[in-house]
Structures are given as structure tokens and as C-alpha cells.
Coordinates of C-alpha atoms in Angstrom, one line a residue:
X1 CA 87.6 11.0 101.9
X2 CA 88.0 14.7 102.6
X3 CA 88.5 17.3 99.9
X4 CA 90.7 20.2 100.8
X5 CA 90.8 23.3 98.5
X6 CA 93.6 25.8 99.0
X7 CA 95.4 28.6 97.3
X8 CA 99.2 28.8 96.8
X9 CA 101.3 31.8 96.0
X10 CA 104.9 32.9 95.6
X11 CA 106.8 35.9 94.3
X12 CA 110.3 37.1 93.6
X13 CA 111.5 40.7 93.3
X14 CA 114.3 41.3 90.9
X15 CA 116.1 44.4 89.7
X16 CA 115.1 45.4 86.1
X17 CA 117.8 44.6 83.6
X18 CA 116.5 46.4 80.5
X19 CA 115.1 49.9 80.2
X20 CA 113.3 50.8 76.9
X21 CA 113.1 54.5 76.1
X22 CA 110.2 55.5 73.9
X23 CA 110.3 58.9 72.2
X24 CA 108.6 60.7 69.3
X25 CA 110.1 63.1 66.8
X26 CA 107.5 65.7 65.9
X27 CA 107.1 69.1 64.3
X28 CA 104.1 71.3 63.4
X29 CA 104.5 73.8 60.6
X30 CA 102.4 75.6 57.9
X31 CA 104.2 73.8 55.0
X32 CA 103.7 70.1 54.6
X33 CA 107.0 69.5 52.8
X34 CA 109.0 71.5 55.3
X35 CA 107.5 69.7 58.3
X36 CA 108.2 66.3 56.8
X37 CA 111.8 67.2 56.0
X38 CA 112.5 68.6 59.4
X39 CA 111.1 65.6 61.1
X40 CA 112.9 63.2 58.8
X41 CA 116.2 64.9 59.4
X42 CA 116.0 64.8 63.2
X43 CA 114.7 61.3 63.1
X44 CA 117.7 60.2 61.0
X45 CA 120.1 61.8 63.6
X46 CA 118.4 60.0 66.5
X47 CA 118.4 56.7 64.7
X48 CA 122.1 57.1 64.1
X49 CA 122.6 57.7 67.8
X50 CA 120.5 54.7 68.7
X51 CA 122.6 52.5 66.4
X52 CA 125.8 53.8 68.1
X53 CA 124.4 52.9 71.5
X54 CA 123.8 49.3 70.3
X55 CA 127.3 49.2 68.7
X56 CA 128.9 50.1 72.0
X57 CA 126.8 47.6 74.0
X58 CA 125.0 50.2 76.1
X59 CA 121.8 49.2 74.3
X60 CA 120.6 45.8 72.9
X61 CA 117.9 46.8 70.4
X62 CA 116.3 49.7 68.7
X63 CA 113.4 50.3 66.4
X64 CA 111.6 53.0 64.6
X65 CA 108.8 53.7 62.1
X66 CA 108.7 56.0 59.1
X67 CA 107.5 59.6 59.3
X68 CA 103.8 60.1 59.1
X69 CA 102.0 63.5 58.5
X70 CA 98.5 64.8 59.0
X71 CA 96.5 68.0 58.9
X72 CA 96.0 69.9 62.1
X73 CA 93.5 72.7 62.5
X74 CA 94.3 75.4 65.0
X75 CA 92.1 78.4 66.2
X76 CA 93.9 81.7 66.3
X77 CA 92.9 85.4 66.9
X78 CA 94.4 87.6 64.1
X79 CA 94.4 90.6 66.4
X80 CA 92.7 92.2 69.4
X81 CA 89.0 92.1 69.2
X82 CA 89.0 90.0 66.1
X83 CA 87.2 86.7 65.9
X84 CA 89.3 83.5 65.9
X85 CA 89.9 81.8 62.6
X86 CA 91.0 78.3 61.7
X87 CA 94.6 77.9 60.5
X88 CA 95.6 74.8 58.7
X89 CA 98.9 73.3 59.7
X90 CA 100.7 70.1 59.2
X91 CA 102.1 67.8 61.9
X92 CA 104.7 65.1 61.2
X93 CA 105.6 62.4 63.7
X94 CA 108.1 59.5 63.8
X95 CA 108.5 57.2 66.9
X96 CA 111.8 55.6 68.0
X97 CA 112.5 53.2 70.8
X98 CA 115.8 51.9 72.2
X99 CA 116.3 49.1 74.8
X100 CA 119.2 49.8 77.1
X101 CA 121.2 47.5 79.3
X102 CA 123.1 50.4 80.8
X103 CA 121.0 52.6 83.0
X104 CA 123.6 55.3 83.1
X105 CA 123.7 55.6 79.4
X106 CA 120.0 55.6 79.2
X107 CA 119.8 58.5 81.7
X108 CA 122.5 60.5 79.9
X109 CA 120.9 60.1 76.5
X110 CA 117.4 60.9 77.9
X111 CA 118.8 64.2 79.1
X112 CA 120.4 65.1 75.8
X113 CA 117.2 64.2 73.9
X114 CA 115.0 66.2 76.3
X115 CA 116.9 69.4 75.4
X116 CA 116.2 69.0 71.6
X117 CA 113.3 70.9 70.0
X118 CA 111.1 68.4 68.2
X119 CA 111.7 65.5 70.6
X120 CA 109.1 64.2 73.1
X121 CA 110.1 61.6 75.7
X122 CA 107.1 59.3 75.9
X123 CA 108.3 57.0 78.7
X124 CA 110.6 54.3 79.9
X125 CA 109.5 50.7 80.5
X126 CA 111.5 48.2 82.5
X127 CA 111.9 44.5 82.0
X128 CA 114.0 41.5 82.8
X129 CA 116.0 39.6 80.2
X130 CA 114.2 36.6 78.8
X131 CA 116.6 34.2 80.5
X132 CA 116.1 35.8 83.9
X133 CA 112.4 35.9 83.4
X134 CA 112.1 32.3 82.4
X135 CA 114.2 31.2 85.4
X136 CA 112.2 33.3 87.8
X137 CA 109.0 32.1 86.4
X138 CA 109.9 28.4 86.8
X139 CA 111.0 29.0 90.4
X140 CA 107.9 31.0 91.3
X141 CA 105.6 28.4 89.8
X142 CA 107.3 25.6 91.7
X143 CA 107.2 27.6 95.0
X144 CA 103.5 28.4 94.5
X145 CA 102.7 24.7 94.0
X146 CA 104.8 23.8 97.1
X147 CA 102.9 26.5 99.1
X148 CA 99.6 25.0 98.1
X149 CA 100.6 21.5 99.1
X150 CA 102.0 22.7 102.4
X151 CA 98.8 24.5 103.2
X152 CA 96.7 21.5 102.4
X153 CA 98.9 19.2 104.5
X154 CA 98.8 21.6 107.4
X155 CA 95.0 21.5 107.3
X156 CA 95.0 17.8 107.1
X157 CA 97.3 17.3 110.0
X158 CA 95.3 19.8 112.1
X159 CA 92.3 17.5 111.5
X160 CA 94.2 14.4 112.3
X161 CA 94.2 13.2 108.7
X162 CA 97.0 11.6 106.7
X163 CA 99.1 12.6 103.6
X164 CA 97.3 14.7 101.0
X165 CA 97.1 13.8 97.3
X166 CA 96.7 16.3 94.5
X167 CA 93.5 16.2 92.5
X168 CA 93.5 19.3 90.4
X169 CA 95.5 22.5 90.0
X170 CA 94.3 25.8 88.5
X171 CA 95.9 29.1 87.6
X172 CA 94.2 32.1 89.3
X173 CA 90.9 32.8 87.6
X174 CA 90.7 29.5 85.8
X175 CA 88.8 27.4 88.4
X176 CA 85.3 26.6 87.1
X177 CA 82.6 28.6 88.8
X178 CA 84.8 31.6 89.6
X179 CA 83.3 33.7 86.8
X180 CA 86.3 33.3 84.4
X181 CA 84.5 30.8 82.2
X182 CA 87.6 28.6 82.3
X183 CA 87.3 24.8 81.9
X184 CA 89.2 22.3 84.1
X185 CA 92.6 21.5 82.8
X186 CA 96.3 21.4 83.5
X187 CA 98.0 24.4 85.1
X188 CA 99.4 26.6 82.4
X189 CA 101.1 29.1 84.6
X190 CA 101.2 32.8 83.5
X191 CA 103.2 34.8 86.0
X192 CA 102.3 38.4 86.8
X193 CA 105.1 40.9 86.4
X194 CA 105.0 44.4 87.8
X195 CA 107.5 47.1 87.8
X196 CA 107.5 50.5 89.4
X197 CA 107.1 53.3 86.9
X198 CA 110.1 55.4 86.1
X199 CA 110.1 59.2 85.7
X200 CA 110.7 59.8 82.0
X201 CA 111.8 63.4 82.6
X202 CA 115.3 64.8 82.1
X203 CA 117.8 63.0 84.4
X204 CA 121.4 62.0 84.5
X205 CA 120.8 59.1 86.9
X206 CA 118.2 56.4 86.6
X207 CA 117.8 53.6 89.0
X208 CA 116.2 50.5 87.7
X209 CA 113.1 49.5 89.7
X210 CA 112.3 46.1 91.2
X211 CA 110.2 43.8 89.0
X212 CA 108.0 41.4 90.8
X213 CA 107.3 38.0 89.3
X214 CA 104.3 36.5 91.1
X215 CA 102.0 33.4 90.7
X216 CA 98.8 32.6 92.5
X217 CA 97.0 29.3 92.0
X218 CA 94.3 27.1 93.6
X219 CA 94.5 23.4 94.1
X220 CA 92.3 20.5 95.4
X221 CA 93.8 17.8 97.5
X222 CA 92.2 14.7 99.0
X223 CA 93.0 12.8 102.2
X224 CA 91.5 10.2 104.4

């Protein structure tokens, strides 16, 4: 009996279907009450816009947190030749996120928000829908397993041996002795998903990047 250990891999690249815009509403002022009110007022306006995007179907979800405030100490020079002194100010902050299905609407809203004082665009993350992700994951796992078997069979035939039979299958990093500390067990399959980062700066046109769904595994086969 001969033991053949191989790796199998597979990947799919799919266009992103959802873009989640993350932003922060923030002001810094000398008066605590004033800064909280200013942040809360703008936060309310942006939340209403987020709800409107969901209502029209351009976005699928939105979320936000309440306004938080903290003390911020700044150093300033009162005048020429004078030593810097500490000035106490108050900073208020409230995050908002909106998940868009319409990239054009996402780009247009990003531009309008970037022009507002008190708004910081923190980034855009791209994903697939759950349905697409699940389907791609299943297909990639099956293809990776098939790739492993094909490799093992090719080695066996090159050695003049017969049909290979599966002994064990491991997700990448779970094979005992590879430093992961994993124990032998059934393949659980956790696909790797990567997407190109998007420029979160002002823009009217955003092109959704490709997201790669990839799986690498190792497997042991026997043959005679």
C-alpha cells in the first residue's frame, strides 16, 4: 500500500454585490452641549437619508450608534512669543453605516457626504450576497476536493498504480504536525474571501471590485 499526500485548491472571482459605506459624524467645540447638539442634528439628517436609500431599494440595510462625547486637550499659542497653553475642548462622534446594492447611488451619496462639514468617510467594504457566497463556497469546496483527487490519481498512474482511495482530508492549516495544533477530523471548509480595496474619497462612479472565494486543502490517499 502506498500513501499519497497532496494539496487541492480552487477559486472563483465574482463581482461584489454589496458595498457598505462607513462614515462618522463628528464635531469639536469648546462647549459640550453645543457639540453634542450639532453632532446629533447632522447625525439625524444622515440617518434619514440612509432610510430613504433603503426605502428606494438602492440600499439593503443601515445602522448607527448614539452620539458619544469626550474631552480633548489641544495645545495652542495665545500669541507670538507666548508659551503654548492647553485648551479643553469637547469632541462628539456618531458612526453610521449603509449597505448599498446600487454602486451608482453609493458613489453619488459618498460625494454629497464628503462635501459636508462634520462628516468623515471612513471607508467602503465590498461583499457578496449570502446566497451567492454560499453557492460559490460549495462549488469551490467541491472543486478543491476534485483537484486533490485528480492530483493523487495522476501520481498513482505515473507510478503504475491503481485507483486511489481517500483516507483523510484537512482544511489548510489543520493537518497535524503543521504547527496549527489542529487535530485530525472531517473537513470543515472555511473559504478565504478577498476583495480589492476601494477608494473611499469623493467620487460619482464606483466600480465594484472582484471578490475571490478560494479554498486550499490537503488530503491523503492510498493505492496499491
